[in-house]
């Protein structure tokens, strides 16, 4: 059995609805469908969720929101008309308009995009509609997994083919509560977990994760298999397709996520798995991602390595100044602390002064405009020649490496380069392996 989630661009208009129907009906295992609100599409230049949030904003300030609400209405009415649905959409929209006017909460208002889309898709497919407020329970602001599992199994037991709105649920006081933006991914993942689905198909508008950013590398390869942990490393460096919190629920039971493209349904997409079995493990690296705007604080002191408590002192200066540390590559007599430049802003002189007083160090240097690049590949550090290949490619392109950090997890190597070399370095590494 498969749980599917369709993103906003997959359900932006009636054309997209038709594609989605074909996909779902082509496989009888595709039984539970989670939907986002209509996103940007050929005819809509705004996401419905953004429009609804604007309605809330206007209404909560006592301003007229009719004009904005009409844009939302037209999106749904177009879908109903073009698909020839018999549903009384005017009445449902009227009710929602009235509820917003009467002071509905921000979360309730924002959630109506998914609610309406699920009603329309269930009608179009001839599936059941099951409201997320009867399945997704929050407690203290977080999903209550035990209760959700019980409810999902109970409610969906006799409703084999169902459409469920993503993005929201209900809190312990009976109010509608939404996840953070992009949260339908989380709903899909929680339902896949609760039903112990064989696979969680996440349908979007790209054919999976790419090995590198297409704005930097022309036509990069699609990643066929990636582990949850590798994905976390790439997302941390800015590669985003899925909501970060959607990994946890499926990861704990090892359910595979398959990222698929609604506009190219024959593409295999990317499979996010818990572990490689040996057949699937790629010989080469899995992916490359990076981010600019890091700073490196390098502290030198002779015989630092034999001094007890040195690192603790340095770290406590960062902690008391509220600065988060990303990496700590170290040598025998020196240690570097890599942080996001924004964390240091306005604090550099105080921090360097405090480190100097506290550790009696010989020198402290701060270098900014550093970009970090992570090269991810499960087990690659053990594989002969991988790092040699990375560093040779950078040297051959005349790129200076400012810092290297090798996670003990053997999942990735992190390289710091000057910001001006960032894109060139990513290309150099990509082409060394592709
Ligand atoms: N519609 C919501 C948003 O725009 C949730 C989602 O698409 O997953 O963030």
Short mmCIF file of C-alpha atoms and ligand atoms in Angstrom, two decimals:
data_model
loop_
_atom_site.label_atom_id
_atom_site.label_comp_id
_atom_site.label_asym_id
_atom_site.label_seq_id
_atom_site.Cartn_x
_atom_site.Cartn_y
_atom_site.Cartn_z
CA UNK A 1 0.00 0.00 0.00
CA UNK A 2 1.25 3.46 -0.84
CA UNK A 3 0.66 6.87 0.75
CA UNK A 4 1.07 9.78 -1.67
CA UNK A 5 1.42 13.50 -1.17
CA UNK A 6 0.89 16.02 -3.95
CA UNK A 7 2.41 19.48 -3.60
CA UNK A 8 0.83 22.80 -4.54
CA UNK A 9 2.23 23.00 -8.07
CA UNK A 10 0.91 19.48 -8.75
CA UNK A 11 -2.62 20.68 -7.95
CA UNK A 12 -2.49 24.29 -9.14
CA UNK A 13 -5.31 24.00 -11.72
CA UNK A 14 -7.63 21.59 -13.53
CA UNK A 15 -4.89 20.43 -15.92
CA UNK A 16 -2.73 19.43 -13.00
CA UNK A 17 -5.72 17.70 -11.35
CA UNK A 18 -6.06 15.54 -14.49
CA UNK A 19 -2.39 14.52 -14.34
CA UNK A 20 -2.75 13.68 -10.67
CA UNK A 21 -5.82 11.54 -11.33
CA UNK A 22 -3.99 9.55 -14.01
CA UNK A 23 -1.09 8.96 -11.66
CA UNK A 24 -3.29 7.77 -8.80
CA UNK A 25 -5.55 5.54 -10.86
CA UNK A 26 -2.65 3.89 -12.68
CA UNK A 27 -1.74 1.93 -9.53
CA UNK A 28 -4.37 0.41 -7.22
CA UNK A 29 -1.86 0.44 -4.34
CA UNK A 30 -2.06 4.24 -4.31
CA UNK A 31 -4.70 4.40 -1.61
CA UNK A 32 -4.16 7.40 0.66
CA UNK A 33 -3.60 10.79 -0.87
CA UNK A 34 -2.46 13.87 1.06
CA UNK A 35 -2.78 17.23 -0.69
CA UNK A 36 -1.38 20.74 -0.44
CA UNK A 37 -3.32 23.86 -1.38
CA UNK A 38 -3.06 25.05 -5.01
CA UNK A 39 0.35 26.60 -5.59
CA UNK A 40 1.62 28.82 -8.35
CA UNK A 41 0.69 27.62 -11.78
CA UNK A 42 0.08 28.69 -15.36
CA UNK A 43 -2.92 30.78 -14.33
CA UNK A 44 -2.22 31.58 -10.70
CA UNK A 45 0.63 33.82 -9.78
CA UNK A 46 0.10 33.36 -6.03
CA UNK A 47 -0.10 30.40 -3.71
CA UNK A 48 -3.54 29.99 -2.16
CA UNK A 49 -1.99 29.74 1.33
CA UNK A 50 -0.35 33.16 0.87
CA UNK A 51 -3.67 34.63 -0.30
CA UNK A 52 -5.54 33.18 2.67
CA UNK A 53 -2.95 34.51 5.09
CA UNK A 54 -3.43 37.89 3.50
CA UNK A 55 -7.21 37.61 3.98
CA UNK A 56 -6.60 36.87 7.65
CA UNK A 57 -4.22 39.81 7.97
CA UNK A 58 -6.70 42.24 6.43
CA UNK A 59 -9.70 40.89 8.30
CA UNK A 60 -7.93 40.92 11.66
CA UNK A 61 -7.26 44.62 11.11
CA UNK A 62 -10.91 45.24 10.33
CA UNK A 63 -10.15 45.74 6.61
CA UNK A 64 -12.07 44.46 3.64
CA UNK A 65 -10.58 41.19 2.30
CA UNK A 66 -13.17 40.46 -0.38
CA UNK A 67 -10.93 41.26 -3.34
CA UNK A 68 -8.20 38.90 -2.17
CA UNK A 69 -10.71 36.20 -1.28
CA UNK A 70 -12.13 36.43 -4.79
CA UNK A 71 -8.79 35.37 -6.23
CA UNK A 72 -8.97 32.26 -4.03
CA UNK A 73 -12.58 31.65 -5.06
CA UNK A 74 -11.74 31.86 -8.74
CA UNK A 75 -8.96 29.30 -8.45
CA UNK A 76 -11.32 26.70 -6.96
CA UNK A 77 -14.30 27.62 -9.15
CA UNK A 78 -12.14 27.20 -12.27
CA UNK A 79 -11.13 23.74 -11.16
CA UNK A 80 -14.73 22.74 -10.41
CA UNK A 81 -16.01 24.13 -13.74
CA UNK A 82 -13.26 22.68 -15.91
CA UNK A 83 -13.52 19.25 -14.33
CA UNK A 84 -17.32 19.31 -14.40
CA UNK A 85 -17.60 18.55 -10.67
CA UNK A 86 -21.09 18.59 -9.17
CA UNK A 87 -19.96 19.89 -5.81
CA UNK A 88 -21.62 23.05 -4.39
CA UNK A 89 -18.39 25.04 -4.23
CA UNK A 90 -20.18 28.40 -3.85
CA UNK A 91 -21.74 27.33 -0.59
CA UNK A 92 -18.46 25.98 0.85
CA UNK A 93 -16.59 29.16 -0.13
CA UNK A 94 -19.35 31.34 1.32
CA UNK A 95 -19.09 29.53 4.65
CA UNK A 96 -15.33 30.02 4.76
CA UNK A 97 -15.67 33.70 3.87
CA UNK A 98 -18.14 34.17 6.70
CA UNK A 99 -15.93 32.34 9.19
CA UNK A 100 -12.97 34.58 8.37
CA UNK A 101 -15.20 37.63 8.66
CA UNK A 102 -16.39 36.46 12.06
CA UNK A 103 -12.84 36.26 13.38
CA UNK A 104 -11.54 32.77 12.50
CA UNK A 105 -7.97 32.16 13.70
CA UNK A 106 -4.91 32.55 11.50
CA UNK A 107 -4.31 28.78 11.50
CA UNK A 108 -7.91 28.00 10.59
CA UNK A 109 -7.86 30.51 7.73
CA UNK A 110 -4.54 29.24 6.35
CA UNK A 111 -5.70 25.62 6.54
CA UNK A 112 -8.69 26.13 4.23
CA UNK A 113 -6.52 25.88 1.11
CA UNK A 114 -5.73 22.24 1.80
CA UNK A 115 -9.26 21.54 3.08
CA UNK A 116 -10.87 22.73 -0.16
CA UNK A 117 -8.34 21.03 -2.40
CA UNK A 118 -8.91 17.70 -0.66
CA UNK A 119 -12.67 18.02 -1.08
CA UNK A 120 -12.29 18.70 -4.81
CA UNK A 121 -9.77 15.95 -5.45
CA UNK A 122 -11.75 13.34 -3.50
CA UNK A 123 -14.80 14.21 -5.58
CA UNK A 124 -12.84 14.05 -8.84
CA UNK A 125 -11.37 10.67 -7.94
CA UNK A 126 -14.48 9.19 -6.34
CA UNK A 127 -12.45 8.67 -3.13
CA UNK A 128 -13.48 9.37 0.48
CA UNK A 129 -12.69 12.75 1.99
CA UNK A 130 -11.22 12.46 5.50
CA UNK A 131 -10.61 15.72 7.35
CA UNK A 132 -7.15 16.13 8.89
CA UNK A 133 -8.80 17.48 12.06
CA UNK A 134 -10.00 13.94 12.75
CA UNK A 135 -6.53 12.43 12.32
CA UNK A 136 -3.66 14.78 13.13
CA UNK A 137 -3.54 15.64 16.84
CA UNK A 138 -1.18 18.16 18.38
CA UNK A 139 -0.14 18.36 22.00
CA UNK A 140 2.01 21.18 23.37
CA UNK A 141 2.51 22.39 19.81
CA UNK A 142 3.90 19.07 18.51
CA UNK A 143 2.26 16.12 16.78
CA UNK A 144 1.07 13.53 19.26
CA UNK A 145 2.29 10.45 17.38
CA UNK A 146 0.60 7.82 19.57
CA UNK A 147 -2.81 9.42 19.35
CA UNK A 148 -2.41 10.06 15.61
CA UNK A 149 -1.55 6.43 14.99
CA UNK A 150 -4.60 5.24 16.89
CA UNK A 151 -6.91 7.70 15.10
CA UNK A 152 -5.46 7.13 11.63
CA UNK A 153 -5.77 3.37 11.94
CA UNK A 154 -9.26 3.68 13.32
CA UNK A 155 -10.63 6.29 10.88
CA UNK A 156 -9.00 4.97 7.72
CA UNK A 157 -9.60 1.27 8.39
CA UNK A 158 -12.83 1.21 6.39
CA UNK A 159 -11.92 4.01 4.03
CA UNK A 160 -9.33 2.41 1.83
CA UNK A 161 -9.23 5.07 -0.86
CA UNK A 162 -9.14 8.48 0.77
CA UNK A 163 -7.96 12.03 0.24
CA UNK A 164 -6.70 13.92 3.29
CA UNK A 165 -5.79 17.61 3.49
CA UNK A 166 -2.17 18.22 4.51
CA UNK A 167 -0.66 21.00 6.61
CA UNK A 168 -3.02 21.03 9.60
CA UNK A 169 -4.60 19.14 12.46
CA UNK A 170 -6.24 19.92 15.77
CA UNK A 171 -4.76 20.86 19.13
CA UNK A 172 -5.71 19.68 22.63
CA UNK A 173 -8.21 22.56 22.94
CA UNK A 174 -10.05 21.63 19.76
CA UNK A 175 -8.59 24.42 17.61
CA UNK A 176 -7.22 23.98 14.10
CA UNK A 177 -3.42 24.10 14.16
CA UNK A 178 -1.07 24.24 11.18
CA UNK A 179 2.49 22.96 10.75
CA UNK A 180 5.13 25.40 9.54
CA UNK A 181 5.04 26.30 5.83
CA UNK A 182 5.42 23.35 3.48
CA UNK A 183 3.95 21.17 6.23
CA UNK A 184 1.86 18.89 4.00
CA UNK A 185 5.07 16.89 3.59
CA UNK A 186 4.87 16.20 7.32
CA UNK A 187 1.21 15.13 7.18
CA UNK A 188 2.06 12.66 4.40
CA UNK A 189 4.98 11.30 6.35
CA UNK A 190 2.99 10.89 9.59
CA UNK A 191 0.19 9.06 7.77
CA UNK A 192 2.65 6.82 5.92
CA UNK A 193 4.18 5.95 9.29
CA UNK A 194 0.84 5.40 11.08
CA UNK A 195 -0.38 3.07 8.32
CA UNK A 196 2.99 1.39 7.94
CA UNK A 197 2.92 2.18 4.26
CA UNK A 198 5.32 0.33 1.94
CA UNK A 199 6.44 3.59 0.43
CA UNK A 200 5.71 7.30 0.78
CA UNK A 201 5.50 8.91 -2.66
CA UNK A 202 6.02 12.66 -2.52
CA UNK A 203 4.91 14.16 -5.87
CA UNK A 204 6.26 17.58 -6.74
CA UNK A 205 7.55 19.46 -9.80
CA UNK A 206 11.11 18.14 -9.97
CA UNK A 207 12.29 14.63 -10.78
CA UNK A 208 14.05 14.19 -7.45
CA UNK A 209 17.10 15.58 -5.73
CA UNK A 210 19.90 16.73 -7.96
CA UNK A 211 23.55 15.94 -7.30
CA UNK A 212 24.29 19.68 -7.33
CA UNK A 213 22.42 22.99 -7.54
CA UNK A 214 21.22 23.50 -11.17
CA UNK A 215 21.93 27.23 -10.81
CA UNK A 216 25.60 26.33 -10.49
CA UNK A 217 26.05 23.14 -12.50
CA UNK A 218 24.36 22.80 -15.87
CA UNK A 219 21.97 19.87 -16.01
CA UNK A 220 23.16 17.99 -12.95
CA UNK A 221 22.37 14.29 -12.55
CA UNK A 222 19.38 13.20 -10.44
CA UNK A 223 20.25 11.29 -7.28
CA UNK A 224 18.67 7.85 -7.55
CA UNK A 225 19.23 6.67 -3.97
CA UNK A 226 20.10 8.69 -0.89
CA UNK A 227 19.94 7.78 2.80
CA UNK A 228 17.99 9.88 5.31
CA UNK A 229 21.29 10.82 6.97
CA UNK A 230 22.93 11.90 3.72
CA UNK A 231 19.87 13.97 2.94
CA UNK A 232 20.13 15.70 6.30
CA UNK A 233 23.72 16.73 5.49
CA UNK A 234 22.69 18.14 2.10
CA UNK A 235 19.61 19.94 3.48
CA UNK A 236 21.69 21.52 6.21
CA UNK A 237 23.76 23.10 3.45
CA UNK A 238 20.71 24.45 1.72
CA UNK A 239 19.48 21.73 -0.67
CA UNK A 240 15.72 21.72 -0.10
CA UNK A 241 12.94 19.69 -1.67
CA UNK A 242 11.20 18.26 1.38
CA UNK A 243 10.21 19.81 4.71
CA UNK A 244 12.95 18.86 7.17
CA UNK A 245 10.50 17.59 9.80
CA UNK A 246 8.98 15.14 7.36
CA UNK A 247 11.97 12.82 7.60
CA UNK A 248 11.64 11.77 11.23
CA UNK A 249 8.26 9.94 11.15
CA UNK A 250 9.17 7.70 8.20
CA UNK A 251 12.81 7.29 9.19
CA UNK A 252 11.99 5.59 12.48
CA UNK A 253 10.27 2.72 10.67
CA UNK A 254 12.52 2.71 7.65
CA UNK A 255 9.77 3.65 5.15
CA UNK A 256 11.23 4.70 1.80
CA UNK A 257 10.31 8.14 0.45
CA UNK A 258 10.13 8.44 -3.32
CA UNK A 259 10.32 12.00 -4.68
CA UNK A 260 8.45 12.08 -8.02
CA UNK A 261 7.57 14.62 -10.70
CA UNK A 262 3.86 15.05 -11.49
CA UNK A 263 4.80 16.58 -14.85
CA UNK A 264 7.12 13.66 -15.74
CA UNK A 265 5.47 10.66 -14.11
CA UNK A 266 7.69 8.18 -15.92
CA UNK A 267 10.84 9.47 -14.25
CA UNK A 268 11.89 7.22 -11.34
CA UNK A 269 12.75 10.17 -9.10
CA UNK A 270 14.81 9.87 -5.95
CA UNK A 271 14.46 7.11 -3.34
CA UNK A 272 15.26 8.16 0.21
CA UNK A 273 16.16 5.01 2.13
CA UNK A 274 17.48 4.10 5.56
CA UNK A 275 20.53 2.12 4.44
CA UNK A 276 22.25 1.08 1.26
CA UNK A 277 22.33 -2.55 0.54
CA UNK A 278 25.49 -3.16 -1.45
CA UNK A 279 23.81 -3.27 -4.86
CA UNK A 280 22.46 0.22 -4.55
CA UNK A 281 25.41 2.01 -3.01
CA UNK A 282 26.75 4.45 -5.58
CA UNK A 283 30.46 4.15 -6.38
CA UNK A 284 30.74 7.86 -6.40
CA UNK A 285 29.62 10.65 -4.17
CA UNK A 286 25.89 11.12 -3.58
CA UNK A 287 25.60 14.89 -3.65
CA UNK A 288 27.28 18.27 -3.26
CA UNK A 289 25.78 21.35 -1.59
CA UNK A 290 27.12 24.53 -0.11
CA UNK A 291 26.39 27.87 1.47
CA UNK A 292 28.21 31.19 1.53
CA UNK A 293 28.49 33.65 4.45
CA UNK A 294 30.54 31.79 7.01
CA UNK A 295 33.37 33.17 9.16
CA UNK A 296 36.32 31.27 10.57
CA UNK A 297 37.83 32.27 13.91
CA UNK A 298 41.31 30.74 14.22
CA UNK A 299 43.04 30.69 17.59
CA UNK A 300 46.70 29.76 17.91
CA UNK A 301 48.62 28.94 21.03
CA UNK A 302 51.87 27.02 21.42
CA UNK A 303 51.36 23.63 23.12
CA UNK A 304 47.62 24.08 23.02
CA UNK A 305 47.15 20.35 22.65
CA UNK A 306 48.65 19.62 26.07
CA UNK A 307 46.67 22.29 27.90
CA UNK A 308 43.69 20.98 29.84
CA UNK A 309 40.41 22.81 29.34
CA UNK A 310 41.57 25.05 26.46
CA UNK A 311 38.69 24.18 24.14
CA UNK A 312 36.18 24.47 26.99
CA UNK A 313 37.30 28.05 27.63
CA UNK A 314 37.01 29.00 23.96
CA UNK A 315 33.60 27.40 23.67
CA UNK A 316 32.30 29.11 26.79
CA UNK A 317 33.12 32.50 25.25
CA UNK A 318 31.01 31.56 22.23
CA UNK A 319 28.25 30.23 24.43
CA UNK A 320 28.01 33.27 26.69
CA UNK A 321 27.88 35.48 23.58
CA UNK A 322 25.06 33.37 22.11
CA UNK A 323 27.01 32.28 19.05
CA UNK A 324 26.23 28.93 17.47
CA UNK A 325 29.25 26.99 16.23
CA UNK A 326 28.97 24.96 13.02
CA UNK A 327 32.35 23.20 12.83
CA UNK A 328 35.56 22.97 14.80
CA UNK A 329 38.48 21.75 12.69
CA UNK A 330 41.66 21.69 14.76
CA UNK A 331 45.43 21.29 14.49
CA UNK A 332 48.06 20.68 17.18
CA UNK A 333 48.56 24.29 18.14
CA UNK A 334 45.52 25.85 16.56
CA UNK A 335 41.78 25.49 16.46
CA UNK A 336 39.28 27.07 14.09
CA UNK A 337 35.66 27.73 14.86
CA UNK A 338 33.42 28.02 11.85
CA UNK A 339 30.24 30.04 12.38
CA UNK A 340 27.65 31.75 10.23
CA UNK A 341 28.85 35.34 9.74
CA UNK A 342 25.50 36.71 10.92
CA UNK A 343 26.10 35.06 14.32
CA UNK A 344 29.27 37.11 14.81
CA UNK A 345 27.91 40.39 13.58
CA UNK A 346 28.55 43.21 16.05
CA UNK A 347 30.34 40.84 18.43
CA UNK A 348 33.78 40.28 16.85
CA UNK A 349 35.86 42.60 19.00
CA UNK A 350 34.21 41.50 22.23
CA UNK A 351 34.63 37.81 21.40
CA UNK A 352 38.28 38.09 20.37
CA UNK A 353 39.06 40.16 23.46
CA UNK A 354 37.38 37.66 25.77
CA UNK A 355 39.13 34.69 24.17
CA UNK A 356 42.45 36.46 24.51
CA UNK A 357 41.92 37.21 28.21
CA UNK A 358 40.50 33.80 29.05
CA UNK A 359 42.91 31.56 27.11
CA UNK A 360 46.05 33.68 26.90
CA UNK A 361 46.32 32.68 23.25
CA UNK A 362 49.14 33.81 20.93
CA UNK A 363 46.91 35.01 18.11
CA UNK A 364 43.29 35.19 17.03
CA UNK A 365 42.30 35.79 13.43
CA UNK A 366 38.84 36.18 11.96
CA UNK A 367 38.36 35.51 8.27
CA UNK A 368 34.99 36.15 6.70
CA UNK A 369 33.48 35.67 3.23
CA UNK A 370 34.01 31.93 3.47
CA UNK A 371 31.73 29.44 1.73
CA UNK A 372 31.33 25.88 2.97
CA UNK A 373 30.84 22.99 0.62
CA UNK A 374 29.76 19.57 1.77
CA UNK A 375 30.53 16.55 -0.36
CA UNK A 376 28.25 13.76 0.81
CA UNK A 377 28.58 10.04 0.22
CA UNK A 378 27.91 7.26 2.70
CA UNK A 379 31.18 5.52 3.51
CA UNK A 380 33.18 7.53 0.98
CA UNK A 381 35.83 8.47 3.49
CA UNK A 382 36.79 4.81 3.70
CA UNK A 383 36.89 4.47 -0.04
CA UNK A 384 40.35 4.94 -1.46
CA UNK A 385 40.82 7.88 -3.76
CA UNK A 386 37.62 9.82 -3.08
CA UNK A 387 39.18 12.64 -1.09
CA UNK A 388 42.21 12.64 -3.39
CA UNK A 389 39.87 13.20 -6.30
CA UNK A 390 38.09 16.08 -4.55
CA UNK A 391 41.27 17.88 -3.58
CA UNK A 392 42.99 17.28 -6.92
CA UNK A 393 40.01 18.75 -8.74
CA UNK A 394 40.22 21.90 -6.60
CA UNK A 395 43.99 22.21 -7.02
CA UNK A 396 43.78 21.73 -10.78
CA UNK A 397 41.30 24.59 -10.92
CA UNK A 398 43.60 26.78 -8.90
CA UNK A 399 41.22 26.95 -5.97
CA UNK A 400 42.58 27.49 -2.52
CA UNK A 401 41.10 25.41 0.32
CA UNK A 402 40.75 27.42 3.55
CA UNK A 403 39.50 24.65 5.78
CA UNK A 404 38.71 20.95 5.78
CA UNK A 405 36.44 19.18 8.23
CA UNK A 406 35.74 15.50 8.04
CA UNK A 407 32.73 14.36 10.02
CA UNK A 408 33.44 11.25 12.08
CA UNK A 409 30.23 9.76 10.68
CA UNK A 410 32.13 9.10 7.41
CA UNK A 411 29.21 10.62 5.58
CA UNK A 412 30.76 13.78 4.29
CA UNK A 413 33.75 16.04 3.89
CA UNK A 414 33.28 19.75 4.46
CA UNK A 415 35.53 22.16 2.62
CA UNK A 416 35.84 25.89 3.22
CA UNK A 417 36.73 28.07 0.23
CA UNK A 418 36.75 31.80 -0.39
CA UNK A 419 33.29 32.98 -1.30
CA UNK A 420 34.44 34.20 -4.70
CA UNK A 421 35.55 30.63 -5.53
CA UNK A 422 32.33 29.00 -4.33
CA UNK A 423 30.60 28.17 -7.62
CA UNK A 424 33.81 27.27 -9.38
CA UNK A 425 34.67 24.85 -6.58
CA UNK A 426 31.27 23.13 -6.75
CA UNK A 427 31.63 22.72 -10.51
CA UNK A 428 35.18 21.39 -10.15
CA UNK A 429 34.07 18.72 -7.67
CA UNK A 430 30.96 17.81 -9.67
CA UNK A 431 32.89 17.27 -12.89
CA UNK A 432 35.55 15.25 -11.09
CA UNK A 433 32.90 12.61 -10.44
CA UNK A 434 30.54 12.99 -13.39
N1 LIG B 1 0.10 25.14 1.55
C1 LIG B 1 1.06 25.19 2.61
C2 LIG B 1 2.19 26.14 2.23
O1 LIG B 1 2.11 26.80 1.22
C3 LIG B 1 1.55 23.85 3.01
C4 LIG B 1 2.17 23.02 1.92
O2 LIG B 1 2.14 23.38 0.75
O3 LIG B 1 2.72 21.98 2.23
O4 LIG B 1 3.13 26.25 2.98
#
